[in-house]
Amino acid sequence: MNSEFEKQWAAISRGAVDLLPLEEFKSRLKQSIEKNKPLRVKQGFDPTAPDIHLGHTVGIRKLRQFQQLGHKIVLIIGDYTAMVGDPSGRSATRPQLSYDQIMANSETYQKQFFKILDKSVTEIHYNGEWFAKMDFKSILELAAKFTVARILERDDFEKRFKSGTPISIHEFLYPLMQAYDSVAIKADVEIGATEQKFNLLTGREIQQDYGVEPQVILTLPVLVGLDGHQRMSKSIGNYIGIDEPPGEIFGKVMSIPDSLIYSYFELATDIPETHLKEIKAALESGMTNPMNIKKELGQTLVAQYHDAEAARTAREEFERVFSRKEIPEDVPEFDASGYGGRIWIVQLLEDSHIVNSRGEARRLIRGGGVSIDGVKVTDEDLELALKNGQMIKAGKRRHLKIKI
RNA sequence: GGAGGGGUUCCCGAGUGGCCAAAGGGAACAGACUGUAAAUCUGUCGGCGAAGCCUUCGGAGGUUCGAAUCCUCCCCCCUCCA
């Protein structure tokens, strides 16, 4: 029994930043093992965008570990909280989404969750299940359980308040809603990123107010996005979606700053501990070209969300197109048969939607970014004699094959 | 309700009558280089076959030869007081 606890504790605490309150957490786990009663482990996701990205997977992968240890995972799809938008870590109010948009997103969310989690043993709830039924009186009761001073303890609110950035009342409700989710599903454990700590702890207090045994909490590091500074987020656009095509995932991985390589391995992949150590050593020694380690990261992630074959292809494709500057495998064709054999290059770029405007086409040409069959275009007035199979390249990623 | 301060291009932010398609930074895109769609450096960064013209500085009117800049009304945000 004791060794079972040690085993579980090691798995659970790996990679975690905070386990609070620590002793309570341990005893809850012990009890669960002794009584053979799985812990109810909760995490909420607001379907504010159609994609689950690598940042989400940090938590989801932790959930899977719990699941593999036999605990009960309870996913909350925050259809109601999404209408507020979690202000955590944000410096401005989120735009409010329409309900239809939210529902459409939650569809894709569910599909993507179960790329990682085992659907058959996962409990899933929309928080609209309870919030839609709440009347105003119940909302007042909930709101009365917390004070403005307490909520202003939260760093992001405090900053906004002090700097005079608007905070709407409904944003104050967010932590209470998330906390109430824990009441509704009787969570034993709630997990989230470190920036969620306040919300998670609020859950404890509100649960007690409603006579439910308070949850313990587990926080995980925030995954930094492609830009290397801000947290990975859909709204910032610095993310890798797990549903993206192999080439996209691989390419985006290659675009992260070298400094992020290790944390991506640590937080977003399944590689064993021993290999993780090797990677750390390799990065620190400077003996290995970080590019190669990054390629391995890209391949690992593609394999994780597609398969090993796709990963290999993505890598080969990347090496072909970007390292050797050759032509990619699949180039979109453009039917240019209607031009009578000749076309102004700028017009061609615009008509094929490879650029957004003629101005952009001109600029690209001036900057030396356009080539035809490998020959750089220097004249923006060029009247191109069209040939079947001609390859047009605009910038490093946009290719076009002429079809007549 | 009162007093004051604001709303500028994707974002932040400068600009208070012509030199403003609007400084600077960020993002983005491109080029060079390379060890990568890293880093670094350089360039571009509203639209138009490019000449000038058109659209843009919260909205609608107005003053003026000329308005992001001045006036009027309206909308929105912030601060302090009540």
Short mmCIF file of C-alpha atoms (C1' of nucleotides) in Angstrom, two decimals:
data_model
loop_
_atom_site.label_atom_id
_atom_site.label_comp_id
_atom_site.label_asym_id
_atom_site.label_seq_id
_atom_site.Cartn_x
_atom_site.Cartn_y
_atom_site.Cartn_z
CA MET A 1 0.00 0.00 0.00
CA ASN A 2 2.70 2.40 1.00
CA SER A 3 4.69 1.67 -2.10
CA GLU A 4 1.59 2.27 -4.18
CA PHE A 5 1.36 5.69 -2.60
CA GLU A 6 5.02 6.40 -3.32
CA LYS A 7 4.55 5.37 -6.91
CA GLN A 8 1.47 7.50 -7.41
CA TRP A 9 2.91 10.46 -5.60
CA ALA A 10 6.01 10.43 -7.77
CA ALA A 11 3.93 10.41 -10.94
CA ILE A 12 1.52 13.06 -9.72
CA SER A 13 4.06 15.49 -8.41
CA ARG A 14 6.33 15.30 -11.43
CA GLY A 15 6.47 18.61 -13.19
CA ALA A 16 4.05 20.22 -10.74
CA VAL A 17 4.82 23.67 -9.41
CA ASP A 18 2.48 23.73 -6.42
CA LEU A 19 0.66 20.98 -4.58
CA LEU A 20 -1.50 22.75 -2.04
CA PRO A 21 -1.95 22.18 0.80
CA LEU A 22 0.82 19.65 0.55
CA GLU A 23 0.00 17.45 3.54
CA GLU A 24 -3.70 17.50 2.79
CA PHE A 25 -2.94 16.50 -0.77
CA LYS A 26 -0.89 13.54 0.39
CA SER A 27 -3.47 12.35 2.86
CA ARG A 28 -6.24 12.64 0.30
CA LEU A 29 -4.24 10.46 -2.03
CA LYS A 30 -3.46 7.96 0.72
CA GLN A 31 -7.10 7.73 1.68
CA SER A 32 -8.08 7.25 -1.90
CA ILE A 33 -5.69 4.34 -2.23
CA GLU A 34 -6.69 2.78 1.09
CA LYS A 35 -10.39 3.01 0.46
CA ASN A 36 -9.95 2.20 -3.20
CA LYS A 37 -11.95 5.28 -4.00
CA PRO A 38 -10.57 7.20 -6.98
CA LEU A 39 -10.01 10.92 -6.65
CA ARG A 40 -12.22 13.18 -8.70
CA VAL A 41 -9.72 15.28 -10.62
CA LYS A 42 -11.11 18.33 -12.32
CA GLN A 43 -9.90 20.72 -14.92
CA GLY A 44 -11.97 23.24 -16.78
CA PHE A 45 -11.50 24.48 -20.32
CA ASP A 46 -13.25 27.44 -21.84
CA PRO A 47 -13.98 26.84 -25.51
CA THR A 48 -12.94 30.28 -26.61
CA ALA A 49 -11.25 29.07 -29.80
CA PRO A 50 -11.60 25.98 -31.94
CA ASP A 51 -8.18 24.53 -31.19
CA ILE A 52 -6.62 22.77 -28.26
CA HIS A 53 -3.00 23.76 -28.29
CA LEU A 54 0.19 22.54 -26.71
CA GLY A 55 -0.34 24.84 -23.76
CA HIS A 56 -3.56 23.04 -22.88
CA THR A 57 -1.87 19.70 -23.22
CA VAL A 58 0.35 20.38 -20.23
CA GLY A 59 -2.72 20.03 -18.01
CA ILE A 60 -4.40 17.36 -20.10
CA ARG A 61 -1.30 15.20 -19.98
CA LYS A 62 -1.27 15.54 -16.21
CA LEU A 63 -4.89 14.47 -16.20
CA ARG A 64 -3.97 11.46 -18.22
CA GLN A 65 -1.40 10.50 -15.63
CA PHE A 66 -4.12 10.63 -13.00
CA GLN A 67 -6.32 8.61 -15.28
CA GLN A 68 -3.66 5.97 -15.76
CA LEU A 69 -3.37 5.70 -11.99
CA GLY A 70 -7.06 4.92 -11.87
CA HIS A 71 -8.46 8.26 -10.80
CA LYS A 72 -11.59 9.83 -12.19
CA ILE A 73 -11.12 12.71 -14.59
CA VAL A 74 -13.85 15.29 -14.71
CA LEU A 75 -13.57 17.72 -17.57
CA ILE A 76 -15.55 20.90 -17.40
CA ILE A 77 -16.32 22.56 -20.67
CA GLY A 78 -16.89 26.12 -19.66
CA ASP A 79 -19.67 27.16 -21.96
CA TYR A 80 -20.83 29.69 -19.39
CA THR A 81 -17.44 30.75 -18.16
CA ALA A 82 -16.43 31.24 -21.80
CA MET A 83 -19.08 33.90 -22.00
CA VAL A 84 -17.19 35.81 -19.34
CA GLY A 85 -13.70 34.99 -20.46
CA ASP A 86 -11.14 34.22 -17.81
CA PRO A 87 -9.31 37.40 -16.98
CA SER A 88 -6.38 35.43 -15.53
CA GLY A 89 -3.11 36.91 -16.58
CA ARG A 90 -4.81 39.29 -18.91
CA SER A 91 -4.53 43.00 -19.02
CA ALA A 92 -7.83 43.63 -20.71
CA THR A 93 -11.38 42.35 -20.86
CA ARG A 94 -11.86 39.48 -23.25
CA PRO A 95 -14.22 39.96 -26.11
CA GLN A 96 -17.45 38.14 -25.42
CA LEU A 97 -18.25 35.23 -27.67
CA SER A 98 -21.60 34.26 -29.02
CA TYR A 99 -23.16 31.13 -27.64
CA ASP A 100 -23.19 29.46 -31.06
CA GLN A 101 -19.49 30.10 -31.43
CA ILE A 102 -18.85 28.59 -28.02
CA MET A 103 -20.85 25.48 -28.80
CA ALA A 104 -19.07 24.99 -32.10
CA ASN A 105 -15.73 25.27 -30.32
CA SER A 106 -16.67 22.79 -27.64
CA GLU A 107 -17.35 20.20 -30.32
CA THR A 108 -13.82 20.43 -31.61
CA TYR A 109 -12.48 20.57 -28.07
CA GLN A 110 -14.01 17.27 -27.14
CA LYS A 111 -12.65 15.61 -30.23
CA GLN A 112 -9.19 16.88 -29.40
CA PHE A 113 -9.29 16.05 -25.70
CA PHE A 114 -9.64 12.42 -26.49
CA LYS A 115 -6.53 12.36 -28.58
CA ILE A 116 -4.89 12.35 -25.17
CA LEU A 117 -7.45 11.13 -22.65
CA ASP A 118 -9.39 7.91 -22.56
CA LYS A 119 -12.92 8.89 -23.38
CA SER A 120 -14.57 5.81 -21.93
CA VAL A 121 -13.55 6.66 -18.38
CA THR A 122 -13.75 10.43 -18.53
CA GLU A 123 -16.63 12.38 -17.08
CA ILE A 124 -17.50 15.48 -18.99
CA HIS A 125 -19.76 18.37 -18.04
CA TYR A 126 -20.76 21.71 -19.41
CA ASN A 127 -20.96 24.25 -16.65
CA GLY A 128 -24.12 25.50 -18.26
CA GLU A 129 -25.66 22.39 -16.72
CA TRP A 130 -25.77 24.23 -13.42
CA PHE A 131 -25.35 27.87 -14.35
CA ALA A 132 -28.25 27.90 -16.78
CA LYS A 133 -30.51 26.85 -13.95
CA MET A 134 -29.30 29.37 -11.43
CA ASP A 135 -31.69 32.16 -10.62
CA PHE A 136 -30.62 35.60 -9.56
CA LYS A 137 -31.05 34.80 -5.91
CA SER A 138 -28.56 31.95 -6.13
CA ILE A 139 -26.14 34.17 -7.97
CA LEU A 140 -26.40 36.75 -5.20
CA GLU A 141 -25.76 34.03 -2.63
CA LEU A 142 -22.65 32.95 -4.48
CA ALA A 143 -21.46 36.51 -4.95
CA ALA A 144 -21.98 37.25 -1.26
CA LYS A 145 -19.42 34.62 -0.34
CA PHE A 146 -16.49 36.64 -1.55
CA THR A 147 -15.29 40.20 -1.13
CA VAL A 148 -13.95 42.78 -3.52
CA ALA A 149 -10.82 43.16 -1.42
CA ARG A 150 -10.15 39.45 -1.73
CA ILE A 151 -10.64 39.46 -5.42
CA LEU A 152 -8.39 42.47 -5.82
CA GLU A 153 -5.65 40.41 -4.21
CA ARG A 154 -5.35 38.75 -7.51
CA ASP A 155 -2.37 40.24 -9.23
CA ASP A 156 -3.89 40.82 -12.65
CA PHE A 157 -6.99 42.49 -11.25
CA GLU A 158 -4.91 44.63 -8.97
CA LYS A 159 -2.69 45.77 -11.83
CA ARG A 160 -5.63 46.62 -13.99
CA PHE A 161 -7.34 48.42 -11.18
CA LYS A 162 -4.28 50.46 -10.28
CA SER A 163 -3.47 51.35 -13.85
CA GLY A 164 -7.01 52.42 -14.54
CA THR A 165 -7.69 49.69 -17.08
CA PRO A 166 -11.39 48.85 -17.00
CA ILE A 167 -12.61 45.78 -15.15
CA SER A 168 -16.21 44.77 -15.69
CA ILE A 169 -18.24 43.35 -12.84
CA HIS A 170 -18.83 40.10 -14.68
CA GLU A 171 -15.10 39.47 -14.69
CA PHE A 172 -15.15 39.46 -10.91
CA LEU A 173 -17.63 36.65 -11.17
CA TYR A 174 -15.23 34.45 -13.06
CA PRO A 175 -13.30 32.97 -10.13
CA LEU A 176 -16.58 32.35 -8.35
CA MET A 177 -18.01 30.52 -11.31
CA GLN A 178 -14.98 28.32 -11.62
CA ALA A 179 -15.14 27.71 -7.88
CA TYR A 180 -18.77 26.78 -8.12
CA ASP A 181 -17.93 24.20 -10.77
CA SER A 182 -15.91 22.46 -8.08
CA VAL A 183 -18.90 22.55 -5.79
CA ALA A 184 -21.17 21.13 -8.46
CA ILE A 185 -18.98 18.18 -9.34
CA LYS A 186 -17.50 17.68 -5.88
CA ALA A 187 -13.93 17.90 -7.03
CA ASP A 188 -11.21 16.36 -4.87
CA VAL A 189 -8.38 17.79 -6.92
CA GLU A 190 -8.32 20.64 -9.38
CA ILE A 191 -5.42 21.22 -11.67
CA GLY A 192 -4.43 24.23 -13.73
CA ALA A 193 -1.54 26.40 -14.80
CA THR A 194 0.26 28.46 -12.17
CA GLU A 195 -1.67 31.56 -13.19
CA GLN A 196 -4.80 29.67 -12.14
CA LYS A 197 -3.68 29.39 -8.53
CA PHE A 198 -6.03 32.07 -7.28
CA ASN A 199 -9.05 30.56 -9.00
CA LEU A 200 -8.16 27.09 -7.79
CA LEU A 201 -7.81 28.24 -4.20
CA THR A 202 -11.07 30.15 -4.43
CA GLY A 203 -12.62 26.81 -5.29
CA ARG A 204 -11.52 25.46 -1.92
CA GLU A 205 -13.16 28.26 0.00
CA ILE A 206 -16.39 28.23 -1.90
CA GLN A 207 -16.67 24.48 -1.58
CA GLN A 208 -16.43 24.84 2.19
CA ASP A 209 -19.10 27.52 2.14
CA TYR A 210 -21.37 25.08 0.36
CA GLY A 211 -20.52 22.27 2.76
CA VAL A 212 -18.43 20.29 0.31
CA GLU A 213 -15.05 18.93 1.28
CA PRO A 214 -12.49 21.37 -0.15
CA GLN A 215 -10.37 20.28 -3.07
CA VAL A 216 -6.61 20.22 -3.11
CA ILE A 217 -4.87 21.88 -5.99
CA LEU A 218 -2.05 21.16 -8.38
CA THR A 219 -0.48 23.78 -10.58
CA LEU A 220 1.68 23.28 -13.63
CA PRO A 221 4.09 25.60 -15.41
CA VAL A 222 2.79 27.85 -18.11
CA LEU A 223 4.02 26.87 -21.55
CA VAL A 224 5.59 29.81 -23.31
CA GLY A 225 4.36 30.42 -26.83
CA LEU A 226 6.20 30.58 -30.15
CA ASP A 227 7.26 34.16 -29.59
CA GLY A 228 9.33 33.10 -26.60
CA HIS A 229 7.80 35.60 -24.22
CA GLN A 230 4.09 35.32 -23.72
CA ARG A 231 2.13 32.31 -22.59
CA MET A 232 0.90 30.13 -25.39
CA SER A 233 -2.51 31.42 -26.24
CA LYS A 234 -5.01 31.31 -28.99
CA SER A 235 -5.76 34.98 -28.87
CA ILE A 236 -2.12 35.97 -29.11
CA GLY A 237 -1.72 33.53 -31.97
CA ASN A 238 1.58 32.10 -30.74
CA TYR A 239 0.38 28.54 -30.49
CA ILE A 240 0.70 25.07 -31.94
CA GLY A 241 -2.68 23.37 -32.26
CA ILE A 242 -2.68 19.63 -31.72
CA ASP A 243 -5.05 19.23 -34.64
CA GLU A 244 -2.80 21.04 -37.06
CA PRO A 245 -1.27 19.23 -40.02
CA PRO A 246 2.15 17.60 -39.47
CA GLY A 247 4.01 20.17 -41.55
CA GLU A 248 2.55 23.03 -39.56
CA ILE A 249 3.38 21.48 -36.22
CA PHE A 250 6.90 20.70 -37.30
CA GLY A 251 7.47 24.12 -38.82
CA LYS A 252 6.11 25.94 -35.84
CA VAL A 253 8.34 23.94 -33.54
CA MET A 254 11.31 24.99 -35.65
CA SER A 255 10.32 28.59 -35.16
CA ILE A 256 10.51 28.58 -31.38
CA PRO A 257 13.54 30.27 -29.88
CA ASP A 258 16.23 27.78 -28.92
CA SER A 259 15.79 28.73 -25.29
CA LEU A 260 12.37 27.09 -25.25
CA ILE A 261 13.41 23.67 -26.52
CA TYR A 262 13.87 22.07 -23.13
CA SER A 263 10.63 23.24 -21.61
CA TYR A 264 8.71 21.97 -24.61
CA PHE A 265 10.27 18.56 -24.20
CA GLU A 266 9.56 18.62 -20.51
CA LEU A 267 6.02 19.90 -20.57
CA ALA A 268 4.61 18.75 -23.87
CA THR A 269 6.13 15.40 -24.76
CA ASP A 270 6.07 11.87 -23.43
CA ILE A 271 9.77 11.18 -23.64
CA PRO A 272 11.18 9.27 -20.67
CA GLU A 273 12.97 11.01 -17.85
CA THR A 274 16.34 9.60 -18.83
CA HIS A 275 16.12 10.97 -22.34
CA LEU A 276 15.01 14.30 -20.96
CA LYS A 277 18.22 14.45 -18.97
CA GLU A 278 20.25 13.67 -22.08
CA ILE A 279 18.59 16.50 -23.91
CA LYS A 280 19.28 18.90 -21.11
CA ALA A 281 22.93 17.88 -21.08
CA ALA A 282 23.19 18.20 -24.84
CA LEU A 283 21.68 21.67 -24.82
CA GLU A 284 23.89 22.86 -21.99
CA SER A 285 27.12 21.46 -23.36
CA GLY A 286 26.66 23.32 -26.62
CA MET A 287 28.19 20.37 -28.43
CA THR A 288 25.07 19.55 -30.36
CA ASN A 289 23.50 21.94 -32.79
CA PRO A 290 20.21 23.05 -31.21
CA MET A 291 18.65 22.77 -34.64
CA ASN A 292 18.96 19.00 -34.47
CA ILE A 293 17.43 18.83 -31.03
CA LYS A 294 14.64 21.04 -32.22
CA LYS A 295 14.05 18.77 -35.17
CA GLU A 296 13.76 15.88 -32.76
CA LEU A 297 11.25 17.87 -30.75
CA GLY A 298 9.24 18.58 -33.86
CA GLN A 299 9.30 14.95 -34.85
CA THR A 300 8.31 13.81 -31.37
CA LEU A 301 5.34 16.14 -31.27
CA VAL A 302 4.14 15.26 -34.75
CA ALA A 303 4.40 11.59 -33.85
CA GLN A 304 2.45 12.21 -30.69
CA TYR A 305 -0.50 13.83 -32.46
CA HIS A 306 -0.25 12.07 -35.82
CA ASP A 307 2.15 9.16 -36.22
CA ALA A 308 5.80 8.30 -36.65
CA GLU A 309 5.48 8.12 -40.42
CA ALA A 310 3.96 11.59 -40.63
CA ALA A 311 6.71 12.86 -38.35
CA ARG A 312 9.43 11.54 -40.60
CA THR A 313 7.77 13.01 -43.67
CA ALA A 314 7.32 16.36 -42.00
CA ARG A 315 10.98 16.47 -41.14
CA GLU A 316 12.08 15.48 -44.63
CA GLU A 317 9.75 18.04 -46.12
CA PHE A 318 11.12 20.73 -43.84
CA GLU A 319 14.67 19.88 -44.73
CA ARG A 320 13.86 19.92 -48.39
CA VAL A 321 11.96 23.19 -48.45
CA PHE A 322 13.77 25.28 -45.88
CA SER A 323 17.22 23.83 -45.51
CA ARG A 324 17.82 23.03 -49.15
CA LYS A 325 15.31 25.54 -50.45
CA GLU A 326 13.83 23.00 -52.77
CA ILE A 327 10.24 22.73 -53.85
CA PRO A 328 7.73 21.18 -51.47
CA GLU A 329 5.89 17.97 -52.31
CA ASP A 330 2.44 19.37 -52.61
CA VAL A 331 2.28 22.67 -54.37
CA PRO A 332 -1.11 24.18 -55.05
CA GLU A 333 -1.82 24.51 -58.75
CA PHE A 334 -3.13 27.66 -60.28
CA ASP A 335 -5.16 27.48 -63.43
CA ALA A 336 -3.76 30.21 -65.64
CA SER A 337 -5.31 29.07 -68.89
CA GLY A 338 -7.51 32.15 -69.12
CA TYR A 339 -4.68 34.62 -69.60
CA GLY A 340 -3.76 33.85 -73.16
CA GLY A 341 -0.20 32.89 -72.31
CA ARG A 342 0.98 36.19 -70.87
CA ILE A 343 0.31 37.83 -67.57
CA TRP A 344 1.67 40.69 -65.54
CA ILE A 345 3.50 39.10 -62.61
CA VAL A 346 1.82 41.32 -60.01
CA GLN A 347 -1.59 40.41 -61.34
CA LEU A 348 -0.74 36.73 -61.26
CA LEU A 349 0.31 36.88 -57.62
CA GLU A 350 -2.86 38.68 -56.68
CA ASP A 351 -5.23 36.51 -58.71
CA SER A 352 -3.80 33.37 -57.22
CA HIS A 353 -4.32 34.79 -53.72
CA ILE A 354 -0.72 34.17 -52.89
CA VAL A 355 -0.61 37.80 -51.77
CA ASN A 356 -3.32 40.04 -50.35
CA SER A 357 -2.85 43.06 -52.55
CA ARG A 358 -0.92 44.30 -55.51
CA GLY A 359 1.02 46.54 -53.22
CA GLU A 360 2.16 43.51 -51.28
CA ALA A 361 3.14 41.78 -54.52
CA ARG A 362 5.20 44.77 -55.60
CA ARG A 363 6.88 45.00 -52.24
CA LEU A 364 7.73 41.33 -52.27
CA ILE A 365 9.30 41.67 -55.70
CA ARG A 366 11.26 44.75 -54.67
CA GLY A 367 12.51 42.90 -51.63
CA GLY A 368 13.71 40.02 -53.76
CA GLY A 369 11.13 37.61 -52.42
CA VAL A 370 9.62 36.35 -55.66
CA SER A 371 11.12 33.82 -57.99
CA ILE A 372 10.02 31.88 -61.05
CA ASP A 373 11.53 28.45 -61.55
CA GLY A 374 14.25 29.45 -59.12
CA VAL A 375 15.11 32.72 -60.85
CA LYS A 376 14.57 35.84 -58.80
CA VAL A 377 12.17 38.38 -60.28
CA THR A 378 13.68 41.84 -60.29
CA ASP A 379 11.26 43.73 -62.50
CA GLU A 380 7.88 44.42 -61.02
CA ASP A 381 6.50 45.26 -64.46
CA LEU A 382 7.43 41.86 -65.80
CA GLU A 383 5.04 40.40 -68.37
CA LEU A 384 5.42 36.74 -67.72
CA ALA A 385 5.25 34.22 -70.53
CA LEU A 386 3.31 31.39 -68.94
CA LYS A 387 4.41 27.80 -69.22
CA ASN A 388 2.72 24.71 -67.92
CA GLY A 389 4.35 23.49 -64.72
CA GLN A 390 6.10 26.77 -64.00
CA MET A 391 6.94 27.17 -60.30
CA ILE A 392 6.26 30.49 -58.65
CA LYS A 393 7.66 31.20 -55.21
CA ALA A 394 6.69 34.17 -53.08
CA GLY A 395 8.53 34.45 -49.81
CA LYS A 396 9.75 31.30 -48.14
CA ARG A 397 6.50 29.49 -47.67
CA ARG A 398 4.24 30.34 -50.56
CA HIS A 399 4.53 28.26 -53.68
CA LEU A 400 2.45 27.96 -56.79
CA LYS A 401 2.46 25.70 -59.78
CA ILE A 402 1.15 27.09 -63.04
CA LYS A 403 -1.31 24.99 -64.95
CA ILE A 404 -2.43 25.82 -68.42
"C1'" G B 1 -24.89 64.35 -10.47
"C1'" G B 2 -20.05 67.59 -10.51
"C1'" A B 3 -14.87 68.40 -12.12
"C1'" G B 4 -10.92 66.78 -15.05
"C1'" G B 5 -8.31 63.42 -18.67
"C1'" G B 6 -8.78 60.32 -22.94
"C1'" G B 7 -10.47 57.37 -27.83
"C1'" U B 8 -4.67 57.60 -33.63
"C1'" U B 9 -3.06 52.66 -38.66
"C1'" C B 10 -2.83 44.78 -36.35
"C1'" C B 11 -1.16 46.19 -30.89
"C1'" C B 12 1.26 49.96 -27.74
"C1'" G B 13 2.02 54.96 -28.50
"C1'" A B 14 3.87 60.20 -30.62
"C1'" G B 15 1.53 63.90 -33.24
"C1'" U B 16 -2.54 69.96 -31.47
"C1'" G B 17 -3.95 73.68 -38.75
"C1'" G B 18 -0.28 72.51 -44.29
"C1'" C B 19 6.39 69.47 -44.32
"C1'" C B 20 0.89 63.49 -42.08
"C1'" A B 21 -0.54 57.54 -45.13
"C1'" A B 22 0.83 59.95 -39.81
"C1'" A B 23 7.37 59.47 -35.30
"C1'" G B 24 9.05 55.42 -32.17
"C1'" G B 25 8.48 50.41 -30.35
"C1'" G B 26 6.19 45.55 -30.84
"C1'" A B 27 4.00 42.01 -34.07
"C1'" A B 28 4.05 40.46 -39.07
"C1'" C B 29 6.35 39.77 -43.90
"C1'" A B 30 10.80 39.68 -46.95
"C1'" G B 31 16.18 39.64 -47.90
"C1'" A B 32 21.18 38.48 -46.23
"C1'" C B 33 23.74 35.32 -43.24
"C1'" U B 34 23.45 30.74 -40.79
"C1'" G B 35 23.16 26.09 -37.28
"C1'" U B 36 16.57 26.42 -37.71
"C1'" A B 37 10.43 29.02 -39.89
"C1'" A B 38 16.35 30.09 -33.67
"C1'" A B 39 19.65 34.34 -33.12
"C1'" U B 40 21.69 38.61 -35.65
"C1'" C B 41 21.68 42.48 -39.38
"C1'" U B 42 18.90 45.06 -43.29
"C1'" G B 43 14.48 46.32 -45.68
"C1'" U B 44 9.11 46.52 -46.08
"C1'" C B 45 4.86 47.29 -43.44
"C1'" G B 46 -3.55 51.20 -46.18
"C1'" G B 47 -5.42 50.69 -51.57
"C1'" C B 48 -4.85 51.46 -56.84
"C1'" G B 49 -0.45 48.92 -63.44
"C1'" A B 50 2.61 53.67 -59.08
"C1'" A B 51 1.18 58.93 -61.97
"C1'" G B 52 -1.03 61.13 -59.07
"C1'" C B 53 -5.26 59.95 -56.84
"C1'" C B 54 -8.54 57.43 -53.24
"C1'" U B 55 -9.64 55.65 -48.13
"C1'" U B 56 -7.83 56.00 -42.81
"C1'" C B 57 -6.77 59.08 -36.81
"C1'" G B 58 -14.44 57.00 -31.93
"C1'" G B 59 -19.33 58.84 -34.95
"C1'" A B 60 -22.09 62.80 -37.45
"C1'" G B 61 -21.98 67.68 -38.98
"C1'" G B 62 -19.29 72.49 -39.42
"C1'" U B 63 -15.11 76.36 -39.88
"C1'" U B 64 -10.93 76.79 -43.40
"C1'" C B 65 -7.78 77.37 -49.67
"C1'" G B 66 -6.30 73.17 -46.37
"C1'" A B 67 -8.36 69.26 -40.41
"C1'" A B 68 -5.84 63.49 -36.81
"C1'" U B 69 -5.20 68.56 -35.19
"C1'" C B 70 -10.16 74.13 -34.44
"C1'" C B 71 -15.86 74.36 -33.36
"C1'" U B 72 -20.85 71.83 -32.32
"C1'" C B 73 -23.60 67.59 -31.05
"C1'" C B 74 -23.41 62.41 -29.99
"C1'" C B 75 -21.12 57.54 -28.42
"C1'" C B 76 -17.46 55.07 -25.45
"C1'" C B 77 -13.42 54.75 -21.64
"C1'" C B 78 -10.56 56.45 -17.27
"C1'" U B 79 -9.62 59.40 -12.64
"C1'" C B 80 -11.26 62.21 -8.48
"C1'" C B 81 -15.47 64.09 -5.73
"C1'" A B 82 -20.73 62.93 -4.33
#
